[in-house]
CSV table of C-alpha atoms in Angstrom, one decimal:
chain,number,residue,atom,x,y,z
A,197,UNK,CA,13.4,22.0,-2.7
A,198,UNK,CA,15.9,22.3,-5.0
A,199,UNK,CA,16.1,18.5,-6.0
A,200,UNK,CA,13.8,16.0,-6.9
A,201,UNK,CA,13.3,13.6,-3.7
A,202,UNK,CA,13.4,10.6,-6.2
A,203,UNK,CA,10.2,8.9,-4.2
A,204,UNK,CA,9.7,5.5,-3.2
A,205,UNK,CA,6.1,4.9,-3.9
A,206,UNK,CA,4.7,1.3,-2.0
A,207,UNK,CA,1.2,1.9,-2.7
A,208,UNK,CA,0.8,2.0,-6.5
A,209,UNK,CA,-1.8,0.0,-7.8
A,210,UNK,CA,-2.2,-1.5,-11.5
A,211,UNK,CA,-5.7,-2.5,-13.2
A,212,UNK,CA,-4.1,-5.0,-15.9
A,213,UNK,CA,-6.8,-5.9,-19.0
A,214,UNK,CA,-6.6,-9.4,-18.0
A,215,UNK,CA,-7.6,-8.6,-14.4
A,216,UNK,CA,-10.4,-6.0,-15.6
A,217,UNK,CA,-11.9,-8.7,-17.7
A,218,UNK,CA,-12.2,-11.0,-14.8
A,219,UNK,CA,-14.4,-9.3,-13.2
A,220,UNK,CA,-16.2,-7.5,-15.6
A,221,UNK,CA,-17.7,-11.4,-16.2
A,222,UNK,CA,-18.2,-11.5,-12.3
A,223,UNK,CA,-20.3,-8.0,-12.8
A,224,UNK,CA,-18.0,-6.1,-11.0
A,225,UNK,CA,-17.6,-2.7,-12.2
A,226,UNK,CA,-15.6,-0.4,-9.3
A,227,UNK,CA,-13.9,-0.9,-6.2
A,228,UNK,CA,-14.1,0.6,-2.7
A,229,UNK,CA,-17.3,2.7,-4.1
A,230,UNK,CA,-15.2,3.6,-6.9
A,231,UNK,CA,-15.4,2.9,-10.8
A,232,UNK,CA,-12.3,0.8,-11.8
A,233,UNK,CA,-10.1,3.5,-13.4
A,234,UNK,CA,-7.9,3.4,-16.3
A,235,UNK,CA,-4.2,2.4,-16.0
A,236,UNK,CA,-1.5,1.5,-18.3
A,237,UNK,CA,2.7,1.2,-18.0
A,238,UNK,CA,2.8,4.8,-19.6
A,239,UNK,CA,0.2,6.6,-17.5
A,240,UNK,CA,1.6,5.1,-14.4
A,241,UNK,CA,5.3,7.0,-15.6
A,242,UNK,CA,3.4,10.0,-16.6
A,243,UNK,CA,2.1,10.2,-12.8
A,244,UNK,CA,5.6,9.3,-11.5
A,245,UNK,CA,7.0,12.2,-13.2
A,246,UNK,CA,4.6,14.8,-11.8
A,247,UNK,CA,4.9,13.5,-8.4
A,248,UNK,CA,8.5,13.3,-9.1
A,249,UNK,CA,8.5,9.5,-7.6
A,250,UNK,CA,11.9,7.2,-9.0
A,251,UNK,CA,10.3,3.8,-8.8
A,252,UNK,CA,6.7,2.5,-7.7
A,253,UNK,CA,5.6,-1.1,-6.4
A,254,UNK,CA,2.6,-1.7,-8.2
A,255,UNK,CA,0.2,-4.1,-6.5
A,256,UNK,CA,-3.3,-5.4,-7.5
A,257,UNK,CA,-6.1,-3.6,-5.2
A,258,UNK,CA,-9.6,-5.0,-3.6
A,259,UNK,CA,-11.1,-7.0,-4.2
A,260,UNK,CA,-7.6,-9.3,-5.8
A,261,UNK,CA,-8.7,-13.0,-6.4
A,262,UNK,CA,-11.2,-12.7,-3.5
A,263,UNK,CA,-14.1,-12.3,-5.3
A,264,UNK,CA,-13.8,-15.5,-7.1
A,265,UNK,CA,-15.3,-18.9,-4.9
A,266,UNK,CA,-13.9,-21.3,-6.8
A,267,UNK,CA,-10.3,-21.8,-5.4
A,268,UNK,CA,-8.8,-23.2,-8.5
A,269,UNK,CA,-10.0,-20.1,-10.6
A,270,UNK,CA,-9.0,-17.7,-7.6
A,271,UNK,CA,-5.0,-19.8,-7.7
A,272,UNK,CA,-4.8,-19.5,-11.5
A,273,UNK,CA,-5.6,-15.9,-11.7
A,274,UNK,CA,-3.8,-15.0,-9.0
A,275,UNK,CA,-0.3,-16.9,-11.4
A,276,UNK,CA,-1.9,-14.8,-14.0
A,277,UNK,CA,-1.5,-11.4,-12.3
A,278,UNK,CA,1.8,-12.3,-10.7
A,279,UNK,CA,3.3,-13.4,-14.2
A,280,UNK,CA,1.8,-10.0,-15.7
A,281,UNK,CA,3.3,-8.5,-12.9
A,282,UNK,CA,6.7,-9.3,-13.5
A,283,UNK,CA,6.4,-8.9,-16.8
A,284,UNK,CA,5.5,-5.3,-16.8
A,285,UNK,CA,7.6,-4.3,-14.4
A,286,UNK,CA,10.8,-6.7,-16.4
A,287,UNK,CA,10.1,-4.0,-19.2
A,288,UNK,CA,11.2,-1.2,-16.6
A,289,UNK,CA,13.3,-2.6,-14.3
A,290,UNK,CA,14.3,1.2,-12.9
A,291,UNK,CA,11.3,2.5,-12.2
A,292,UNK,CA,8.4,-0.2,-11.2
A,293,UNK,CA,8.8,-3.1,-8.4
A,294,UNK,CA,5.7,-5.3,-7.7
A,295,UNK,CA,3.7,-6.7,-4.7
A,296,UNK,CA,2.5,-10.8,-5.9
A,297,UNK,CA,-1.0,-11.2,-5.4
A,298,UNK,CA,-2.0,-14.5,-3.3
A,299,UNK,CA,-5.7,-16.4,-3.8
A,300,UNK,CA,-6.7,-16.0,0.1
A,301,UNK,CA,-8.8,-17.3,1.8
A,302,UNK,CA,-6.9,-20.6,0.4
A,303,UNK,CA,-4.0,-20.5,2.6
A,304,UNK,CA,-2.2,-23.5,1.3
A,305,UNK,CA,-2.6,-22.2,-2.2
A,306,UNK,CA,-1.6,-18.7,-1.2
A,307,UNK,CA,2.1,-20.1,0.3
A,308,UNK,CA,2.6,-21.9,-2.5
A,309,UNK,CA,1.9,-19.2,-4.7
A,310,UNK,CA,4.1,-16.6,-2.1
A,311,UNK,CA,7.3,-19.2,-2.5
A,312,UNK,CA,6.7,-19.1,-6.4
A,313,UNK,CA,6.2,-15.2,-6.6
A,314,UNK,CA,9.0,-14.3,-4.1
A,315,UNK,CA,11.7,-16.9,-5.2
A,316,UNK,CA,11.2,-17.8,-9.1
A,317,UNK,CA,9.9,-14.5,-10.5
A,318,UNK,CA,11.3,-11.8,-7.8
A,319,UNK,CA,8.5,-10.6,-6.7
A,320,UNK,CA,9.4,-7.7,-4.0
A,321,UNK,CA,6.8,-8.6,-1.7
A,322,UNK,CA,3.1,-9.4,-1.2
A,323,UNK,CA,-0.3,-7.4,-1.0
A,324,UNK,CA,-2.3,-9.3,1.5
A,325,UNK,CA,-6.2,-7.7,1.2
A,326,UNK,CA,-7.1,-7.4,5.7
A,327,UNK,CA,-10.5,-9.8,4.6
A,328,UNK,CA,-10.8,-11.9,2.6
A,329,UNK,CA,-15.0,-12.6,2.3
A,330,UNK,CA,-14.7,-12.0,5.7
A,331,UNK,CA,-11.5,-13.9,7.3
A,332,UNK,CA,-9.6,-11.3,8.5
A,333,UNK,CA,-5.5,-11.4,8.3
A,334,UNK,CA,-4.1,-12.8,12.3
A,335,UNK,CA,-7.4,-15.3,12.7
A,336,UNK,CA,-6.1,-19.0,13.6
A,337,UNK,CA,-5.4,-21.5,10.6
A,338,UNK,CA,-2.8,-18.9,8.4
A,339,UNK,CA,0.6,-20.0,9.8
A,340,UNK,CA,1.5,-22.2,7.2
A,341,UNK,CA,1.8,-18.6,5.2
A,342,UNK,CA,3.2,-17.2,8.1
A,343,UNK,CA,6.0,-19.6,7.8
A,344,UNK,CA,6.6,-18.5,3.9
A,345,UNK,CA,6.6,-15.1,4.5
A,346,UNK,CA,8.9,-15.3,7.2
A,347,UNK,CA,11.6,-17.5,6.0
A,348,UNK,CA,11.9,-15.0,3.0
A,349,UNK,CA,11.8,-11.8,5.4
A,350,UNK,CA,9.1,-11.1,3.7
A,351,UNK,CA,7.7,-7.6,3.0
A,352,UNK,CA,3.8,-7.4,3.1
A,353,UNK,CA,1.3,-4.9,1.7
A,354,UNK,CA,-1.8,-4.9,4.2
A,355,UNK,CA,-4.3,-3.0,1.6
A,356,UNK,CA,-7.8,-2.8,2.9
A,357,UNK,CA,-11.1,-4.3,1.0
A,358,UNK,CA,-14.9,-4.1,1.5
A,359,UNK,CA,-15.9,-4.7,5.2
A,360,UNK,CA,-18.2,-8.1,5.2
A,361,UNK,CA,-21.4,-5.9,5.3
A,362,UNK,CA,-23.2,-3.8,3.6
A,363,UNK,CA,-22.3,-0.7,2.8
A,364,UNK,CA,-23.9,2.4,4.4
A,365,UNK,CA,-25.5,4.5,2.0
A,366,UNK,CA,-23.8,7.5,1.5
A,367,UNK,CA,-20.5,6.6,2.3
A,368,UNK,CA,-18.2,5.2,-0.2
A,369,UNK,CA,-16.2,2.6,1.3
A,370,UNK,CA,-12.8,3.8,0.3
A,371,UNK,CA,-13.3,7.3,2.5
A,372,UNK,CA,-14.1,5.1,6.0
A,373,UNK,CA,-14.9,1.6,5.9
A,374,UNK,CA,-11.4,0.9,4.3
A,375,UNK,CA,-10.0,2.7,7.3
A,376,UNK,CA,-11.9,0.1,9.9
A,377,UNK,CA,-10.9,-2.7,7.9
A,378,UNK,CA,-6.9,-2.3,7.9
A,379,UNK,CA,-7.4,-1.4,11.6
A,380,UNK,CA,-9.6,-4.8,12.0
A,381,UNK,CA,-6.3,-6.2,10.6
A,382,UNK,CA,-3.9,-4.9,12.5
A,383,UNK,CA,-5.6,-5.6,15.8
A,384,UNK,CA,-6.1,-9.0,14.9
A,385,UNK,CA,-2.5,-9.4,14.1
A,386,UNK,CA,-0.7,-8.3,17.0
A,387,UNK,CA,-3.5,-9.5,19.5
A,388,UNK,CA,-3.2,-12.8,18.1
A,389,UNK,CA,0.6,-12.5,18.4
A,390,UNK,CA,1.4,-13.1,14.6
A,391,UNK,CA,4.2,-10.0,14.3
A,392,UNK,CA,5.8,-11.5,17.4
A,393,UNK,CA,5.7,-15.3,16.3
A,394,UNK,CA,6.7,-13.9,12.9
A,395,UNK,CA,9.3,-11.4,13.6
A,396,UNK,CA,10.8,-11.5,9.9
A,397,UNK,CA,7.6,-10.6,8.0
A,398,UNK,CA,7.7,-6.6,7.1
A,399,UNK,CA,3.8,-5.2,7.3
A,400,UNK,CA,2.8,-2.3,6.1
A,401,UNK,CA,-0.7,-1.0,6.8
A,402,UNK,CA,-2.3,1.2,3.9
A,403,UNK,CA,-3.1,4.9,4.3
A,404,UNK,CA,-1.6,5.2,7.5
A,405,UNK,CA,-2.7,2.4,9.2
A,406,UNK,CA,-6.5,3.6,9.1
A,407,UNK,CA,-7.4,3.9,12.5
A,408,UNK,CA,-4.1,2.8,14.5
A,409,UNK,CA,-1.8,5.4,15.1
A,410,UNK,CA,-5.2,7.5,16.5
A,411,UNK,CA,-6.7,4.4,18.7
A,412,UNK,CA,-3.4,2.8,19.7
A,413,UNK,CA,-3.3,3.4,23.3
A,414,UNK,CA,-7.2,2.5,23.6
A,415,UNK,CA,-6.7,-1.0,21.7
A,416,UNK,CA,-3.4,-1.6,23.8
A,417,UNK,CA,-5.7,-1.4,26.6
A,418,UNK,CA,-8.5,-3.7,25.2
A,419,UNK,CA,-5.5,-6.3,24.1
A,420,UNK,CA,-4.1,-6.2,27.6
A,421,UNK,CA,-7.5,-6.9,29.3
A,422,UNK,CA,-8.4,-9.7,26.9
A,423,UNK,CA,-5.2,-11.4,27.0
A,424,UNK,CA,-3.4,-10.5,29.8
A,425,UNK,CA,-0.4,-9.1,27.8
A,426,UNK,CA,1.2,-5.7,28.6
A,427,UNK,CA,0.4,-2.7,26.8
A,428,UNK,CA,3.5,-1.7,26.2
A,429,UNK,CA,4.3,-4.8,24.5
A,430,UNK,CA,0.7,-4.4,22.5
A,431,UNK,CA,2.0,-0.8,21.9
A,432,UNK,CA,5.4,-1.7,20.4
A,433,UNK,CA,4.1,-4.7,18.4
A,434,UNK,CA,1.6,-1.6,16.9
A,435,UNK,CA,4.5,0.8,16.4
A,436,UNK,CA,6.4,-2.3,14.5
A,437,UNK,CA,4.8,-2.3,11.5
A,438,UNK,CA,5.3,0.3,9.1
A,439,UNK,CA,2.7,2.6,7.5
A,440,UNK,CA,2.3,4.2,4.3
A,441,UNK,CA,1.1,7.9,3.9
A,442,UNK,CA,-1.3,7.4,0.6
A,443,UNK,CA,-4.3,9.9,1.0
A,444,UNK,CA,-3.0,10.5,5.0
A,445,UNK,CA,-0.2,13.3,4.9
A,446,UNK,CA,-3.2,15.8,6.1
A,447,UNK,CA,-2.0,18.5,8.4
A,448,UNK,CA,-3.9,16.6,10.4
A,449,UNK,CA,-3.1,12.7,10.0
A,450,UNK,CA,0.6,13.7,9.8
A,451,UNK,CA,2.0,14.7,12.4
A,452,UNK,CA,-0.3,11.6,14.7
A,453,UNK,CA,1.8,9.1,12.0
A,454,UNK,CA,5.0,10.4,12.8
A,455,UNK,CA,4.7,10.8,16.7
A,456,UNK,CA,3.5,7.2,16.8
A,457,UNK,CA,5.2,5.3,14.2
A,458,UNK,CA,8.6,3.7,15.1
A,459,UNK,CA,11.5,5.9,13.7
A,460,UNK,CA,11.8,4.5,10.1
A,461,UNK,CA,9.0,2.9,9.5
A,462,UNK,CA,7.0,5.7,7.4
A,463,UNK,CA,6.7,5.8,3.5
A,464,UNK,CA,5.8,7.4,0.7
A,465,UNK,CA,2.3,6.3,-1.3
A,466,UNK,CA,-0.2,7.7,-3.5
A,467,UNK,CA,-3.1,5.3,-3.8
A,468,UNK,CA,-2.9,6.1,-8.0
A,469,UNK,CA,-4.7,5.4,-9.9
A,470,UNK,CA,-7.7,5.2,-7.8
A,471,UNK,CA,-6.9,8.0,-6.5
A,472,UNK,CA,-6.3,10.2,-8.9
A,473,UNK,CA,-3.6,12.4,-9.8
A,474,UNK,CA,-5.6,15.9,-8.2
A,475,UNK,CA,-5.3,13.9,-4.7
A,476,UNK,CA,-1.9,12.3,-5.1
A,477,UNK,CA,-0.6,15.9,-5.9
A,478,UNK,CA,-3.0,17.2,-2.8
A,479,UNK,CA,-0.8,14.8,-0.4
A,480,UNK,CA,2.3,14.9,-1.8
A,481,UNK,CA,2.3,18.8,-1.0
A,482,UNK,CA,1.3,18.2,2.5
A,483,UNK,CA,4.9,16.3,3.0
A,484,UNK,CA,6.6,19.0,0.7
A,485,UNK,CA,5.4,21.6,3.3
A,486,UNK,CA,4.6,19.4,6.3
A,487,UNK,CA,8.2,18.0,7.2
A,488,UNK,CA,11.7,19.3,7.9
A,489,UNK,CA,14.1,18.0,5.0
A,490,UNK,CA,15.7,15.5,6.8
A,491,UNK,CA,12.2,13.7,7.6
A,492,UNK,CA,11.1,14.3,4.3
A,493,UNK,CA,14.1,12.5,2.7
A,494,UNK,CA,13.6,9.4,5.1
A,495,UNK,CA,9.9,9.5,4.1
A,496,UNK,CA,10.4,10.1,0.4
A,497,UNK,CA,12.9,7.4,0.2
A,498,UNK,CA,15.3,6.5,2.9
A,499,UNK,CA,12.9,4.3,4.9
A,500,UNK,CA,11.8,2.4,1.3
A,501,UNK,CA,15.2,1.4,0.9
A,502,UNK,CA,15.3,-0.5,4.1
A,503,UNK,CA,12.8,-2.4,3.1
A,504,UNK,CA,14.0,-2.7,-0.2
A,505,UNK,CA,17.9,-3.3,-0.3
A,506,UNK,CA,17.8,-3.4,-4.3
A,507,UNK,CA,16.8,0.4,-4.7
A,508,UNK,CA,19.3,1.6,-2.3
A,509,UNK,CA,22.1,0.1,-4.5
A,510,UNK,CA,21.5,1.0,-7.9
A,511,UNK,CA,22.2,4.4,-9.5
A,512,UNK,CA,19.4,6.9,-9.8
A,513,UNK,CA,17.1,6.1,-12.2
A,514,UNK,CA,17.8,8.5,-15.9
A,515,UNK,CA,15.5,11.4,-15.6
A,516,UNK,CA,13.0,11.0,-18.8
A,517,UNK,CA,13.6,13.8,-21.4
A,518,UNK,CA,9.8,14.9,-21.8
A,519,UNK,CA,9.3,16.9,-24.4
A,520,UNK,CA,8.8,20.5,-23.2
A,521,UNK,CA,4.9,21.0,-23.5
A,522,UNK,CA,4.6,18.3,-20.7
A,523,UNK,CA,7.2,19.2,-18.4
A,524,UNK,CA,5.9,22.6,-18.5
A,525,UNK,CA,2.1,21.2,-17.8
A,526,UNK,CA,3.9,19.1,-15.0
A,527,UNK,CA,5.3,22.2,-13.7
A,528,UNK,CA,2.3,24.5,-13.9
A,529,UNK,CA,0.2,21.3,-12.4
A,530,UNK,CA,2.7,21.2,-9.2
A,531,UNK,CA,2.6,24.9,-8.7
A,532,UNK,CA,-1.2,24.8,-9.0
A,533,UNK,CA,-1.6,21.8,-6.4
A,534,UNK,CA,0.4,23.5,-4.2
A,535,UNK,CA,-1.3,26.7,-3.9
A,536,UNK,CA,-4.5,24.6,-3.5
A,537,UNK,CA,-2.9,22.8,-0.5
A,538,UNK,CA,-2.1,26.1,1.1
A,539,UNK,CA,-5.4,27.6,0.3
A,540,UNK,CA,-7.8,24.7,2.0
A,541,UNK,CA,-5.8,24.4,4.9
A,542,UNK,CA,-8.0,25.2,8.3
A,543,UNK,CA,-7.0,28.6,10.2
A,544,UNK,CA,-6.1,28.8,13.9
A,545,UNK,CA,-9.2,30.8,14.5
């Protein structure tokens, strides 16, 4: 390419001291198998600039407010995280958005807390977690947030969490279990009818949508058995939501995203910092090499500002002067990921 493709990034997490500290007095050391990373404002633009990504929505990851019983404490950390959130992001208004962060299970606190984020401190969305100690997103007794989100056209970040079991020893959550768990989601959603009842509410399903694009056309069927529905109808409510391609742009995953999803409705994410740089490089270069331009572009950005009117009317972001030691490691750091790409991929043996 002979330009930067100015990404969109939707699935950018932060790990704010404040939030760390939370649960480090609940014990809770990692997430998804994996040891909370580091993160700051100026590592997050370092990463940016060597994925070459414009502007990131940063959202808090698993396990958000959930891990806390007491619904007061869950409700005023979530407040917390959301005026952190803004606050952060305030400080570089062209390059970092922000998902709000709502104190589910608590539904009634959690719409209250979507109508603050979305209409006093501009939030650009939410991150909904698929369970929430085991109530999944699209079970009965959620439409009065429902209601919020869809009176503010509201854009929604479906991120995956811990399934309510145990673990299976020898495999991390992240690299399966978070898979099942945004599919549990989005089943649960369209067979309950939510997306349809709902129509203004934007989802997106992390990584691809875990399991959907793959199953669709066997879950339409076991929809349409169960309640009767068509599973076409099943099939377009599945293709409506959008999906992110964070740890999923495999030669693979890729081209099962694209021939599924609804025209428009894939985006660009890395998953960073839990997953590290070394992966979000990995992925990037599978849609570098994976896609014809024009899909690449739509991917990369177009799609994003669909969703997110405000970046498709301000001027591009100014390209930070680095000095030249790191735009040379960037560059040497891109070449190298992209030569590892090339060289892993399977043959046609």
């Amino acid at each position: 390419m002979t330009t930067a493709p100015r990404r969109i990034d939707v699935h950018q997490h932060l790990v704010p001291a404040l939030y760390r500290d939370a649960l480090a007095r609940a014990g809770i050391t990692e997430a998804g198998g994996r040891a909370l990373p580091d993160w700051s404002p100026e590592a997050a633009l370092d990463l940016m600039d060597l994925l070459r990504t414009e502007t990131a929505i940063l959202s808090v990851s698993t396990p958000g407010t959930g891990f806390l019983t007491d619904p007061g404490e869950a409700a005023e950390l979530a407040r917390r995280l959301n005026d952190h959130s803004a606050s952060v992001t305030a400080e570089h208004p062209d390059r970092l958005g922000w998902f709000a962060t709502l104190p589910l299970p608590d539904v009634d606190a959690s719409a209250k807390e979507a109508e603050r984020a979305l209409t006093e401190l501009g939030a650009d969305g939410v991150t909904l977690l698929a369970n929430n100690r085991g109530t999944y997103l699209g079970t009965e007794g959620q439409e009065a947030l429902w209601r919020v989100l869809d009176a503010h056209g509201a854009v929604v970040l479906v991120h995956p969490a811990d399934l309510p079991a145990p673990a299976v020893e020898g495999i991390p959550p992240f690299a399966a279990d978070f898979l099942l768990d945004t599919t549990r989601a989005a089943y649960l959603l369209v067979r309950n009818g939510v997306p349809r009842r709902f129509p203004n509410i934007r989802f997106i399903l992390s990584h691809a949508g875990g399991f959907v694009p793959y199953a669709s056309h066997r879950m339409a069927v076991a929809i349409a058995a169960d309640t009767g529905r068509s599973p076409l109808d099943t099939l377009d409510d599945l293709r409506g939501f959008y999906y992110d391609t964070a740890l999923s742009s495999s030669p693979a995953a890729l081209p099962t995203l694209l021939a599924f999803a609804r025209p428009g409705h894939v985006l660009f994410g890395s998953d960073w910092p839990f997953a590290p740089a070394p992966a979000g490089q990995y992925f990037a270069g599978g849609l570098d090499d994976g896609l014809d331009p024009g899909t690449l572009a739509a991917v990369n950005r177009a799609n994003a500002e669909a969703l997110f009117p405000r970046l498709a009317t301000k001027p591009p972001a100014p390209t930070p002067v680095r000095p030249l030691p790191v735009r040379l490691r960037h560059s040497a750091r891109r070449a190298g990921a992209r030569l590892f790409y090339k060289l892993i991929q399977p043959g046609t043996d």
